[in-house]
């Protein structure tokens, strides 16, 4: 099918070379990505799964941290748009021989990469890369800073299930302190007019976070009845020092989503989790697999969000491309 048919009907034009975070995007730019992803999803539902939009280009996935969902869906998204792909993982690479992060990226770029997707444990690593390579950079998660495509797919999944985002009350529950997903959700949701509550133990909520325009709560049960959506964030054991909460059992008791809490919630509450989920910690299996959960829809939608991001950045760099 002609690629032009996949172009969003939105009148806003994408002008950015890189996708580094949702903080710098306007509501219109976020909506443009969501609309483009919706269009790709609609085309896929009609069997239009292979588009030629990125034919002749190379998308490199540079992952310096582990990933299941983000890495595979960026790779599939690039293939669905007919790009060639390079999948790089830090393990087994020449990083162990002393090659630097920037040299690694510049060598991958020298193989012809037009777009570089990067995940790194250091906040700001994608921004740094954007200053040292010519390719477009897409942030696939940088430390505790941002995970823009996760924020976009979360907002997309809410909009898809509810029909709109404006006016909704969305709680982000858990480890806000170490969560790049929380930050991207906060930017994306508040820009589209949702009321965001961050909820967790005081030790896992960053000081002054209310300056981002969110409500802060430490008692999950006290906010539950107001929530239209709850996004359950994983405890990031790999990023935190010990002693931030007494025990996993106590955390789960106070902040875990379970059948009892679901019964006290709105009947159509939307349950999200970015994954990977720790069953029995932030969410019990009955809720994770129940009718209110959109956890696997989020994964499906991640493919279309990443297609949209790759497509819009490519269009910006190649304005005459169809
Ligand atoms: N949600 C998310 O980023 O998952 P991965 O770490 O598996 O990519």
PDB file of C-alpha atoms and ligand atoms in Angstrom:
ATOM      1  CA  UNK A   1       0.000   0.000   0.000  1.00  0.00           C
ATOM      2  CA  UNK A   2       1.206   3.578  -0.524  1.00  0.00           C
ATOM      3  CA  UNK A   3       3.056   4.841   2.541  1.00  0.00           C
ATOM      4  CA  UNK A   4       1.392   8.238   2.228  1.00  0.00           C
ATOM      5  CA  UNK A   5      -1.826   6.627   3.385  1.00  0.00           C
ATOM      6  CA  UNK A   6      -0.187   6.061   6.750  1.00  0.00           C
ATOM      7  CA  UNK A   7       0.357   9.767   7.328  1.00  0.00           C
ATOM      8  CA  UNK A   8      -1.655  11.191  10.204  1.00  0.00           C
ATOM      9  CA  UNK A   9      -4.427  13.634   9.387  1.00  0.00           C
ATOM     10  CA  UNK A  10      -3.102  15.993  12.087  1.00  0.00           C
ATOM     11  CA  UNK A  11      -2.163  19.498  10.961  1.00  0.00           C
ATOM     12  CA  UNK A  12       0.792  19.669  13.394  1.00  0.00           C
ATOM     13  CA  UNK A  13       4.128  18.991  11.747  1.00  0.00           C
ATOM     14  CA  UNK A  14       6.932  17.022  13.405  1.00  0.00           C
ATOM     15  CA  UNK A  15      10.086  19.180  13.455  1.00  0.00           C
ATOM     16  CA  UNK A  16      12.470  17.378  15.830  1.00  0.00           C
ATOM     17  CA  UNK A  17      15.510  15.354  14.811  1.00  0.00           C
ATOM     18  CA  UNK A  18      15.650  13.408  18.088  1.00  0.00           C
ATOM     19  CA  UNK A  19      13.228  11.941  20.619  1.00  0.00           C
ATOM     20  CA  UNK A  20      14.959  12.438  23.958  1.00  0.00           C
ATOM     21  CA  UNK A  21      12.034  12.874  26.343  1.00  0.00           C
ATOM     22  CA  UNK A  22       8.419  13.938  26.746  1.00  0.00           C
ATOM     23  CA  UNK A  23       9.366  16.943  28.896  1.00  0.00           C
ATOM     24  CA  UNK A  24      10.269  18.969  25.824  1.00  0.00           C
ATOM     25  CA  UNK A  25       7.272  17.921  23.701  1.00  0.00           C
ATOM     26  CA  UNK A  26       4.073  19.931  23.404  1.00  0.00           C
ATOM     27  CA  UNK A  27       0.636  18.380  23.828  1.00  0.00           C
ATOM     28  CA  UNK A  28       0.209  18.712  20.055  1.00  0.00           C
ATOM     29  CA  UNK A  29       3.442  16.819  19.342  1.00  0.00           C
ATOM     30  CA  UNK A  30       2.453  14.046  21.742  1.00  0.00           C
ATOM     31  CA  UNK A  31      -0.968  13.823  20.114  1.00  0.00           C
ATOM     32  CA  UNK A  32       0.666  13.702  16.681  1.00  0.00           C
ATOM     33  CA  UNK A  33       2.665  10.623  17.721  1.00  0.00           C
ATOM     34  CA  UNK A  34      -0.417   8.977  19.275  1.00  0.00           C
ATOM     35  CA  UNK A  35      -2.474   9.653  16.142  1.00  0.00           C
ATOM     36  CA  UNK A  36       0.259   8.289  13.892  1.00  0.00           C
ATOM     37  CA  UNK A  37       0.512   5.152  16.060  1.00  0.00           C
ATOM     38  CA  UNK A  38      -3.267   4.751  15.887  1.00  0.00           C
ATOM     39  CA  UNK A  39      -3.059   4.938  12.110  1.00  0.00           C
ATOM     40  CA  UNK A  40      -0.349   2.261  12.016  1.00  0.00           C
ATOM     41  CA  UNK A  41      -2.463   0.075  14.310  1.00  0.00           C
ATOM     42  CA  UNK A  42      -5.483   0.555  12.062  1.00  0.00           C
ATOM     43  CA  UNK A  43      -3.438  -0.419   9.000  1.00  0.00           C
ATOM     44  CA  UNK A  44      -2.121  -3.518  10.790  1.00  0.00           C
ATOM     45  CA  UNK A  45      -5.672  -4.562  11.693  1.00  0.00           C
ATOM     46  CA  UNK A  46      -6.396  -4.522   7.949  1.00  0.00           C
ATOM     47  CA  UNK A  47      -3.407  -6.735   7.276  1.00  0.00           C
ATOM     48  CA  UNK A  48      -1.140  -3.870   6.171  1.00  0.00           C
ATOM     49  CA  UNK A  49       1.768  -4.971   8.333  1.00  0.00           C
ATOM     50  CA  UNK A  50       4.674  -4.206   6.018  1.00  0.00           C
ATOM     51  CA  UNK A  51       5.191  -0.596   4.935  1.00  0.00           C
ATOM     52  CA  UNK A  52       8.025   0.780   2.825  1.00  0.00           C
ATOM     53  CA  UNK A  53       8.468   4.079   4.691  1.00  0.00           C
ATOM     54  CA  UNK A  54      12.018   3.395   5.972  1.00  0.00           C
ATOM     55  CA  UNK A  55      13.183   1.293   3.026  1.00  0.00           C
ATOM     56  CA  UNK A  56      16.920   1.839   2.393  1.00  0.00           C
ATOM     57  CA  UNK A  57      17.577   3.140   5.898  1.00  0.00           C
ATOM     58  CA  UNK A  58      19.259   1.527   8.910  1.00  0.00           C
ATOM     59  CA  UNK A  59      17.959   1.568  12.481  1.00  0.00           C
ATOM     60  CA  UNK A  60      20.491   0.601  15.165  1.00  0.00           C
ATOM     61  CA  UNK A  61      19.363  -0.589  18.589  1.00  0.00           C
ATOM     62  CA  UNK A  62      22.116   0.155  21.119  1.00  0.00           C
ATOM     63  CA  UNK A  63      21.209  -1.383  24.449  1.00  0.00           C
ATOM     64  CA  UNK A  64      23.667  -0.915  27.293  1.00  0.00           C
ATOM     65  CA  UNK A  65      21.033  -2.181  29.764  1.00  0.00           C
ATOM     66  CA  UNK A  66      18.806  -5.247  29.617  1.00  0.00           C
ATOM     67  CA  UNK A  67      15.437  -5.094  27.871  1.00  0.00           C
ATOM     68  CA  UNK A  68      12.750  -7.440  26.623  1.00  0.00           C
ATOM     69  CA  UNK A  69       9.879  -5.222  25.428  1.00  0.00           C
ATOM     70  CA  UNK A  70      11.576  -2.028  24.265  1.00  0.00           C
ATOM     71  CA  UNK A  71      14.404  -3.652  22.326  1.00  0.00           C
ATOM     72  CA  UNK A  72      12.286  -6.231  20.546  1.00  0.00           C
ATOM     73  CA  UNK A  73       9.481  -3.823  19.690  1.00  0.00           C
ATOM     74  CA  UNK A  74      11.873  -1.165  18.322  1.00  0.00           C
ATOM     75  CA  UNK A  75      13.483  -3.899  16.234  1.00  0.00           C
ATOM     76  CA  UNK A  76      10.134  -5.159  14.941  1.00  0.00           C
ATOM     77  CA  UNK A  77       8.889  -1.601  14.374  1.00  0.00           C
ATOM     78  CA  UNK A  78      11.924  -0.876  12.184  1.00  0.00           C
ATOM     79  CA  UNK A  79      11.365  -4.105  10.228  1.00  0.00           C
ATOM     80  CA  UNK A  80       7.643  -3.332   9.763  1.00  0.00           C
ATOM     81  CA  UNK A  81       8.774  -0.054   8.140  1.00  0.00           C
ATOM     82  CA  UNK A  82      11.283  -1.944   5.917  1.00  0.00           C
ATOM     83  CA  UNK A  83      14.448  -0.566   7.563  1.00  0.00           C
ATOM     84  CA  UNK A  84      17.547  -2.733   7.972  1.00  0.00           C
ATOM     85  CA  UNK A  85      18.357  -3.241  11.642  1.00  0.00           C
ATOM     86  CA  UNK A  86      21.473  -3.566  13.792  1.00  0.00           C
ATOM     87  CA  UNK A  87      20.865  -5.010  17.257  1.00  0.00           C
ATOM     88  CA  UNK A  88      23.729  -4.240  19.631  1.00  0.00           C
ATOM     89  CA  UNK A  89      23.925  -5.401  23.249  1.00  0.00           C
ATOM     90  CA  UNK A  90      26.671  -4.293  25.611  1.00  0.00           C
ATOM     91  CA  UNK A  91      27.271  -7.883  26.747  1.00  0.00           C
ATOM     92  CA  UNK A  92      29.743  -9.568  24.394  1.00  0.00           C
ATOM     93  CA  UNK A  93      30.762  -6.265  22.773  1.00  0.00           C
ATOM     94  CA  UNK A  94      34.143  -4.508  22.620  1.00  0.00           C
ATOM     95  CA  UNK A  95      33.132  -2.311  25.563  1.00  0.00           C
ATOM     96  CA  UNK A  96      34.905  -4.962  27.624  1.00  0.00           C
ATOM     97  CA  UNK A  97      38.119  -4.033  25.762  1.00  0.00           C
ATOM     98  CA  UNK A  98      37.850  -0.385  26.759  1.00  0.00           C
ATOM     99  CA  UNK A  99      35.909   1.101  23.837  1.00  0.00           C
ATOM    100  CA  UNK A 100      33.875   4.092  24.959  1.00  0.00           C
ATOM    101  CA  UNK A 101      30.118   4.615  24.690  1.00  0.00           C
ATOM    102  CA  UNK A 102      30.558   7.367  22.099  1.00  0.00           C
ATOM    103  CA  UNK A 103      33.128   5.451  20.045  1.00  0.00           C
ATOM    104  CA  UNK A 104      30.803   2.444  20.034  1.00  0.00           C
ATOM    105  CA  UNK A 105      27.948   4.575  18.718  1.00  0.00           C
ATOM    106  CA  UNK A 106      30.152   6.290  16.121  1.00  0.00           C
ATOM    107  CA  UNK A 107      31.317   2.898  14.842  1.00  0.00           C
ATOM    108  CA  UNK A 108      27.721   1.694  14.511  1.00  0.00           C
ATOM    109  CA  UNK A 109      26.876   4.944  12.727  1.00  0.00           C
ATOM    110  CA  UNK A 110      29.810   4.334  10.367  1.00  0.00           C
ATOM    111  CA  UNK A 111      27.950   1.200   9.214  1.00  0.00           C
ATOM    112  CA  UNK A 112      25.218   3.510   7.940  1.00  0.00           C
ATOM    113  CA  UNK A 113      22.793   3.874  10.828  1.00  0.00           C
ATOM    114  CA  UNK A 114      20.300   6.701  10.193  1.00  0.00           C
ATOM    115  CA  UNK A 115      18.444   6.298  13.490  1.00  0.00           C
ATOM    116  CA  UNK A 116      19.994   5.111  16.744  1.00  0.00           C
ATOM    117  CA  UNK A 117      17.825   3.788  19.558  1.00  0.00           C
ATOM    118  CA  UNK A 118      19.723   3.896  22.827  1.00  0.00           C
ATOM    119  CA  UNK A 119      19.147   2.567  26.322  1.00  0.00           C
ATOM    120  CA  UNK A 120      21.703   3.388  28.996  1.00  0.00           C
ATOM    121  CA  UNK A 121      21.852   3.435  32.781  1.00  0.00           C
ATOM    122  CA  UNK A 122      23.171   7.014  32.800  1.00  0.00           C
ATOM    123  CA  UNK A 123      20.625   9.848  32.648  1.00  0.00           C
ATOM    124  CA  UNK A 124      21.452  12.091  29.686  1.00  0.00           C
ATOM    125  CA  UNK A 125      23.312   9.430  27.671  1.00  0.00           C
ATOM    126  CA  UNK A 126      20.965   9.846  24.630  1.00  0.00           C
ATOM    127  CA  UNK A 127      21.413  13.641  24.759  1.00  0.00           C
ATOM    128  CA  UNK A 128      25.193  13.174  24.857  1.00  0.00           C
ATOM    129  CA  UNK A 129      25.011  10.876  21.848  1.00  0.00           C
ATOM    130  CA  UNK A 130      22.888  13.383  19.922  1.00  0.00           C
ATOM    131  CA  UNK A 131      25.812  15.813  20.272  1.00  0.00           C
ATOM    132  CA  UNK A 132      28.369  13.360  18.850  1.00  0.00           C
ATOM    133  CA  UNK A 133      26.656  11.538  15.959  1.00  0.00           C
ATOM    134  CA  UNK A 134      24.697  12.693  12.931  1.00  0.00           C
ATOM    135  CA  UNK A 135      21.952  10.079  13.231  1.00  0.00           C
ATOM    136  CA  UNK A 136      18.591  10.731  14.868  1.00  0.00           C
ATOM    137  CA  UNK A 137      18.620   9.516  18.478  1.00  0.00           C
ATOM    138  CA  UNK A 138      15.658   7.851  20.173  1.00  0.00           C
ATOM    139  CA  UNK A 139      15.813   7.470  23.943  1.00  0.00           C
ATOM    140  CA  UNK A 140      14.831   3.935  24.941  1.00  0.00           C
ATOM    141  CA  UNK A 141      15.306   4.681  28.651  1.00  0.00           C
ATOM    142  CA  UNK A 142      18.157   6.586  30.305  1.00  0.00           C
ATOM    143  CA  UNK A 143      18.703   5.754  33.950  1.00  0.00           C
ATOM    144  CA  UNK A 144      16.113   7.402  36.159  1.00  0.00           C
ATOM    145  CA  UNK A 145      15.493  10.251  33.687  1.00  0.00           C
ATOM    146  CA  UNK A 146      12.958   9.356  30.954  1.00  0.00           C
ATOM    147  CA  UNK A 147      11.536   6.493  28.912  1.00  0.00           C
ATOM    148  CA  UNK A 148       9.556   8.468  26.356  1.00  0.00           C
ATOM    149  CA  UNK A 149       8.194   5.621  24.215  1.00  0.00           C
ATOM    150  CA  UNK A 150       6.966   3.860  27.373  1.00  0.00           C
ATOM    151  CA  UNK A 151       5.210   7.064  28.466  1.00  0.00           C
ATOM    152  CA  UNK A 152       3.686   7.379  25.003  1.00  0.00           C
ATOM    153  CA  UNK A 153       2.446   3.796  24.886  1.00  0.00           C
ATOM    154  CA  UNK A 154       0.963   4.142  28.368  1.00  0.00           C
ATOM    155  CA  UNK A 155      -0.926   7.300  27.369  1.00  0.00           C
ATOM    156  CA  UNK A 156      -1.954   5.642  24.090  1.00  0.00           C
ATOM    157  CA  UNK A 157      -3.306   2.584  25.957  1.00  0.00           C
ATOM    158  CA  UNK A 158      -5.326   4.804  28.309  1.00  0.00           C
ATOM    159  CA  UNK A 159      -6.724   6.837  25.407  1.00  0.00           C
ATOM    160  CA  UNK A 160      -7.581   3.641  23.552  1.00  0.00           C
ATOM    161  CA  UNK A 161      -9.378   2.031  26.523  1.00  0.00           C
ATOM    162  CA  UNK A 162     -11.167   5.132  27.877  1.00  0.00           C
ATOM    163  CA  UNK A 163     -11.505   7.213  24.699  1.00  0.00           C
ATOM    164  CA  UNK A 164      -9.762  10.305  26.081  1.00  0.00           C
ATOM    165  CA  UNK A 165      -7.076  11.410  28.559  1.00  0.00           C
ATOM    166  CA  UNK A 166      -8.178  14.917  29.572  1.00  0.00           C
ATOM    167  CA  UNK A 167      -9.878  15.004  32.968  1.00  0.00           C
ATOM    168  CA  UNK A 168      -8.854  11.499  34.031  1.00  0.00           C
ATOM    169  CA  UNK A 169      -7.270  10.822  37.406  1.00  0.00           C
ATOM    170  CA  UNK A 170      -4.237   8.574  36.951  1.00  0.00           C
ATOM    171  CA  UNK A 171      -2.216   7.215  39.878  1.00  0.00           C
ATOM    172  CA  UNK A 172       1.412   6.207  39.445  1.00  0.00           C
ATOM    173  CA  UNK A 173       2.072   3.834  42.315  1.00  0.00           C
ATOM    174  CA  UNK A 174       5.366   2.577  43.671  1.00  0.00           C
ATOM    175  CA  UNK A 175       8.994   3.473  43.137  1.00  0.00           C
ATOM    176  CA  UNK A 176       8.666   6.991  41.718  1.00  0.00           C
ATOM    177  CA  UNK A 177      12.171   7.939  42.872  1.00  0.00           C
ATOM    178  CA  UNK A 178      13.990   5.556  40.543  1.00  0.00           C
ATOM    179  CA  UNK A 179      11.433   5.430  37.745  1.00  0.00           C
ATOM    180  CA  UNK A 180      12.052   6.953  34.322  1.00  0.00           C
ATOM    181  CA  UNK A 181       8.617   5.601  33.383  1.00  0.00           C
ATOM    182  CA  UNK A 182       7.049   7.731  36.125  1.00  0.00           C
ATOM    183  CA  UNK A 183       8.714  10.867  34.793  1.00  0.00           C
ATOM    184  CA  UNK A 184       7.649  10.245  31.190  1.00  0.00           C
ATOM    185  CA  UNK A 185       4.116   9.397  32.370  1.00  0.00           C
ATOM    186  CA  UNK A 186       3.946  12.607  34.386  1.00  0.00           C
ATOM    187  CA  UNK A 187       4.973  14.750  31.411  1.00  0.00           C
ATOM    188  CA  UNK A 188       2.746  12.949  28.920  1.00  0.00           C
ATOM    189  CA  UNK A 189      -0.355  12.713  31.086  1.00  0.00           C
ATOM    190  CA  UNK A 190      -0.270  16.224  32.541  1.00  0.00           C
ATOM    191  CA  UNK A 191       0.337  17.804  29.127  1.00  0.00           C
ATOM    192  CA  UNK A 192      -2.776  16.010  27.842  1.00  0.00           C
ATOM    193  CA  UNK A 193      -4.856  17.252  30.781  1.00  0.00           C
ATOM    194  CA  UNK A 194      -4.942  14.306  33.192  1.00  0.00           C
ATOM    195  CA  UNK A 195      -4.691  14.725  36.964  1.00  0.00           C
ATOM    196  CA  UNK A 196      -1.705  12.657  38.127  1.00  0.00           C
ATOM    197  CA  UNK A 197      -1.245  11.308  41.649  1.00  0.00           C
ATOM    198  CA  UNK A 198       2.113   9.822  42.598  1.00  0.00           C
ATOM    199  CA  UNK A 199       1.694   7.346  45.427  1.00  0.00           C
ATOM    200  CA  UNK A 200       4.250   5.358  47.387  1.00  0.00           C
ATOM    201  CA  UNK A 201       6.326   5.251  50.566  1.00  0.00           C
ATOM    202  CA  UNK A 202       7.818   8.671  51.363  1.00  0.00           C
ATOM    203  CA  UNK A 203      11.298   7.212  50.797  1.00  0.00           C
ATOM    204  CA  UNK A 204      10.382   6.385  47.167  1.00  0.00           C
ATOM    205  CA  UNK A 205       8.873   9.769  46.257  1.00  0.00           C
ATOM    206  CA  UNK A 206      11.375  12.452  45.128  1.00  0.00           C
ATOM    207  CA  UNK A 207      11.267  15.665  47.185  1.00  0.00           C
ATOM    208  CA  UNK A 208       9.378  18.573  45.568  1.00  0.00           C
ATOM    209  CA  UNK A 209       7.837  16.384  42.871  1.00  0.00           C
ATOM    210  CA  UNK A 210       4.577  18.327  43.297  1.00  0.00           C
ATOM    211  CA  UNK A 211       6.346  21.117  41.383  1.00  0.00           C
ATOM    212  CA  UNK A 212       5.729  18.985  38.274  1.00  0.00           C
ATOM    213  CA  UNK A 213       1.999  19.530  38.787  1.00  0.00           C
ATOM    214  CA  UNK A 214       1.185  16.220  40.475  1.00  0.00           C
ATOM    215  CA  UNK A 215      -0.576  15.323  43.728  1.00  0.00           C
ATOM    216  CA  UNK A 216       1.432  13.298  46.241  1.00  0.00           C
ATOM    217  CA  UNK A 217      -0.115  10.511  48.321  1.00  0.00           C
ATOM    218  CA  UNK A 218       1.343   7.955  50.695  1.00  0.00           C
ATOM    219  CA  UNK A 219      -1.836   5.956  51.345  1.00  0.00           C
ATOM    220  CA  UNK A 220      -3.001   3.970  48.332  1.00  0.00           C
ATOM    221  CA  UNK A 221      -6.376   3.103  49.856  1.00  0.00           C
ATOM    222  CA  UNK A 222      -7.192   6.775  50.428  1.00  0.00           C
ATOM    223  CA  UNK A 223      -6.943   7.651  46.706  1.00  0.00           C
ATOM    224  CA  UNK A 224      -8.183   4.437  45.103  1.00  0.00           C
ATOM    225  CA  UNK A 225     -11.851   5.408  44.717  1.00  0.00           C
ATOM    226  CA  UNK A 226     -10.856   8.558  42.759  1.00  0.00           C
ATOM    227  CA  UNK A 227      -8.646   6.742  40.252  1.00  0.00           C
ATOM    228  CA  UNK A 228      -9.685   6.127  36.646  1.00  0.00           C
ATOM    229  CA  UNK A 229      -6.330   4.472  35.916  1.00  0.00           C
ATOM    230  CA  UNK A 230      -3.536   3.040  38.020  1.00  0.00           C
ATOM    231  CA  UNK A 231      -0.036   2.462  36.652  1.00  0.00           C
ATOM    232  CA  UNK A 232       1.839   0.061  38.924  1.00  0.00           C
ATOM    233  CA  UNK A 233       5.558   0.680  38.841  1.00  0.00           C
ATOM    234  CA  UNK A 234       8.094  -1.971  39.629  1.00  0.00           C
ATOM    235  CA  UNK A 235      10.383  -1.631  42.628  1.00  0.00           C
ATOM    236  CA  UNK A 236      13.720  -0.955  40.927  1.00  0.00           C
ATOM    237  CA  UNK A 237      15.936  -3.096  43.112  1.00  0.00           C
ATOM    238  CA  UNK A 238      18.824  -2.670  40.658  1.00  0.00           C
ATOM    239  CA  UNK A 239      18.871   1.127  41.155  1.00  0.00           C
ATOM    240  CA  UNK A 240      18.107   1.564  44.847  1.00  0.00           C
ATOM    241  CA  UNK A 241      20.078   1.314  48.019  1.00  0.00           C
ATOM    242  CA  UNK A 242      18.663  -0.915  50.741  1.00  0.00           C
ATOM    243  CA  UNK A 243      16.401   0.248  53.534  1.00  0.00           C
ATOM    244  CA  UNK A 244      13.951   2.393  51.552  1.00  0.00           C
ATOM    245  CA  UNK A 245      11.055   0.302  52.854  1.00  0.00           C
ATOM    246  CA  UNK A 246      10.857  -2.361  55.563  1.00  0.00           C
ATOM    247  CA  UNK A 247      10.053  -5.457  53.492  1.00  0.00           C
ATOM    248  CA  UNK A 248       8.571  -6.657  50.225  1.00  0.00           C
ATOM    249  CA  UNK A 249       5.660  -8.171  52.143  1.00  0.00           C
ATOM    250  CA  UNK A 250       4.844  -4.854  53.804  1.00  0.00           C
ATOM    251  CA  UNK A 251       5.241  -2.958  50.519  1.00  0.00           C
ATOM    252  CA  UNK A 252       2.884  -5.367  48.796  1.00  0.00           C
ATOM    253  CA  UNK A 253       0.366  -5.083  51.653  1.00  0.00           C
ATOM    254  CA  UNK A 254       0.337  -1.265  51.519  1.00  0.00           C
ATOM    255  CA  UNK A 255       0.860  -0.517  47.822  1.00  0.00           C
ATOM    256  CA  UNK A 256       0.161  -3.696  45.860  1.00  0.00           C
ATOM    257  CA  UNK A 257      -2.890  -3.931  43.606  1.00  0.00           C
ATOM    258  CA  UNK A 258      -4.883  -7.010  44.548  1.00  0.00           C
ATOM    259  CA  UNK A 259      -8.411  -8.385  44.295  1.00  0.00           C
ATOM    260  CA  UNK A 260      -9.621  -6.615  47.436  1.00  0.00           C
ATOM    261  CA  UNK A 261      -8.403  -3.220  46.225  1.00  0.00           C
ATOM    262  CA  UNK A 262      -9.881  -3.876  42.780  1.00  0.00           C
ATOM    263  CA  UNK A 263     -13.319  -4.426  44.391  1.00  0.00           C
ATOM    264  CA  UNK A 264     -13.036  -1.004  46.083  1.00  0.00           C
ATOM    265  CA  UNK A 265     -12.077   0.703  42.793  1.00  0.00           C
ATOM    266  CA  UNK A 266     -14.246   2.075  40.000  1.00  0.00           C
ATOM    267  CA  UNK A 267     -15.619  -0.907  38.078  1.00  0.00           C
ATOM    268  CA  UNK A 268     -13.955   0.246  34.854  1.00  0.00           C
ATOM    269  CA  UNK A 269     -10.613   1.232  36.382  1.00  0.00           C
ATOM    270  CA  UNK A 270      -7.741   0.732  33.925  1.00  0.00           C
ATOM    271  CA  UNK A 271      -4.796  -1.224  35.337  1.00  0.00           C
ATOM    272  CA  UNK A 272      -1.431  -0.602  33.696  1.00  0.00           C
ATOM    273  CA  UNK A 273       2.092  -1.798  34.386  1.00  0.00           C
ATOM    274  CA  UNK A 274       5.120  -1.034  32.252  1.00  0.00           C
ATOM    275  CA  UNK A 275       6.688  -4.427  32.781  1.00  0.00           C
ATOM    276  CA  UNK A 276       8.527  -6.414  33.743  1.00  0.00           C
ATOM    277  CA  UNK A 277       5.962  -7.111  36.465  1.00  0.00           C
ATOM    278  CA  UNK A 278       6.800  -8.759  39.759  1.00  0.00           C
ATOM    279  CA  UNK A 279       3.721 -10.884  40.346  1.00  0.00           C
ATOM    280  CA  UNK A 280       2.695 -10.772  43.979  1.00  0.00           C
ATOM    281  CA  UNK A 281       4.700  -7.606  44.717  1.00  0.00           C
ATOM    282  CA  UNK A 282       3.176  -4.568  42.951  1.00  0.00           C
ATOM    283  CA  UNK A 283       0.319  -6.597  41.432  1.00  0.00           C
ATOM    284  CA  UNK A 284      -1.292  -9.965  42.072  1.00  0.00           C
ATOM    285  CA  UNK A 285      -1.750 -12.418  39.178  1.00  0.00           C
ATOM    286  CA  UNK A 286      -5.578 -12.219  39.266  1.00  0.00           C
ATOM    287  CA  UNK A 287      -5.422  -8.447  38.675  1.00  0.00           C
ATOM    288  CA  UNK A 288      -2.554  -8.616  36.153  1.00  0.00           C
ATOM    289  CA  UNK A 289      -4.513 -11.104  34.057  1.00  0.00           C
ATOM    290  CA  UNK A 290      -8.001  -9.737  34.793  1.00  0.00           C
ATOM    291  CA  UNK A 291     -10.453  -7.753  32.650  1.00  0.00           C
ATOM    292  CA  UNK A 292      -9.320  -4.323  33.919  1.00  0.00           C
ATOM    293  CA  UNK A 293      -5.719  -4.964  32.951  1.00  0.00           C
ATOM    294  CA  UNK A 294      -4.280  -3.533  29.729  1.00  0.00           C
ATOM    295  CA  UNK A 295      -0.760  -4.800  30.409  1.00  0.00           C
ATOM    296  CA  UNK A 296      -0.457  -6.853  27.233  1.00  0.00           C
ATOM    297  CA  UNK A 297      -2.299  -4.181  25.218  1.00  0.00           C
ATOM    298  CA  UNK A 298       0.495  -1.841  26.313  1.00  0.00           C
ATOM    299  CA  UNK A 299       3.043  -4.213  24.790  1.00  0.00           C
ATOM    300  CA  UNK A 300       1.058  -4.454  21.544  1.00  0.00           C
ATOM    301  CA  UNK A 301       0.666  -0.688  21.403  1.00  0.00           C
ATOM    302  CA  UNK A 302       4.386  -0.203  22.023  1.00  0.00           C
ATOM    303  CA  UNK A 303       5.058  -1.558  18.550  1.00  0.00           C
ATOM    304  CA  UNK A 304       2.836   1.062  16.905  1.00  0.00           C
ATOM    305  CA  UNK A 305       4.195   3.894  19.077  1.00  0.00           C
ATOM    306  CA  UNK A 306       7.748   2.963  18.083  1.00  0.00           C
ATOM    307  CA  UNK A 307       6.776   2.718  14.420  1.00  0.00           C
ATOM    308  CA  UNK A 308       5.281   6.208  14.714  1.00  0.00           C
ATOM    309  CA  UNK A 309       8.422   7.640  16.340  1.00  0.00           C
ATOM    310  CA  UNK A 310      10.785   6.085  13.783  1.00  0.00           C
ATOM    311  CA  UNK A 311       8.511   7.222  10.964  1.00  0.00           C
ATOM    312  CA  UNK A 312       8.140  10.841  12.128  1.00  0.00           C
ATOM    313  CA  UNK A 313      11.867  11.277  12.794  1.00  0.00           C
ATOM    314  CA  UNK A 314      12.653   9.811   9.366  1.00  0.00           C
ATOM    315  CA  UNK A 315      10.132  12.162   7.720  1.00  0.00           C
ATOM    316  CA  UNK A 316      11.718  15.140   9.484  1.00  0.00           C
ATOM    317  CA  UNK A 317      15.145  14.186   8.119  1.00  0.00           C
ATOM    318  CA  UNK A 318      13.808  13.283   4.667  1.00  0.00           C
ATOM    319  CA  UNK A 319      11.028  15.769   3.939  1.00  0.00           C
ATOM    320  CA  UNK A 320      10.618  14.621   0.332  1.00  0.00           C
ATOM    321  CA  UNK A 321      10.106  10.966   1.354  1.00  0.00           C
ATOM    322  CA  UNK A 322       6.567   9.654   0.851  1.00  0.00           C
TER     323      UNK A 322
HETATM  324  N1  LIG B   1       8.903  -1.542  30.021  1.00  0.00           N
HETATM  325  C1  LIG B   1      10.168  -1.747  29.604  1.00  0.00           C
HETATM  326  O1  LIG B   1      10.940  -0.817  29.318  1.00  0.00           O
HETATM  327  O2  LIG B   1      10.498  -3.059  29.508  1.00  0.00           O
HETATM  328  P1  LIG B   1      11.933  -3.592  29.048  1.00  0.00           P
HETATM  329  O3  LIG B   1      12.921  -3.197  30.121  1.00  0.00           O
HETATM  330  O4  LIG B   1      11.771  -5.082  28.929  1.00  0.00           O
HETATM  331  O5  LIG B   1      12.269  -2.942  27.746  1.00  0.00           O
END
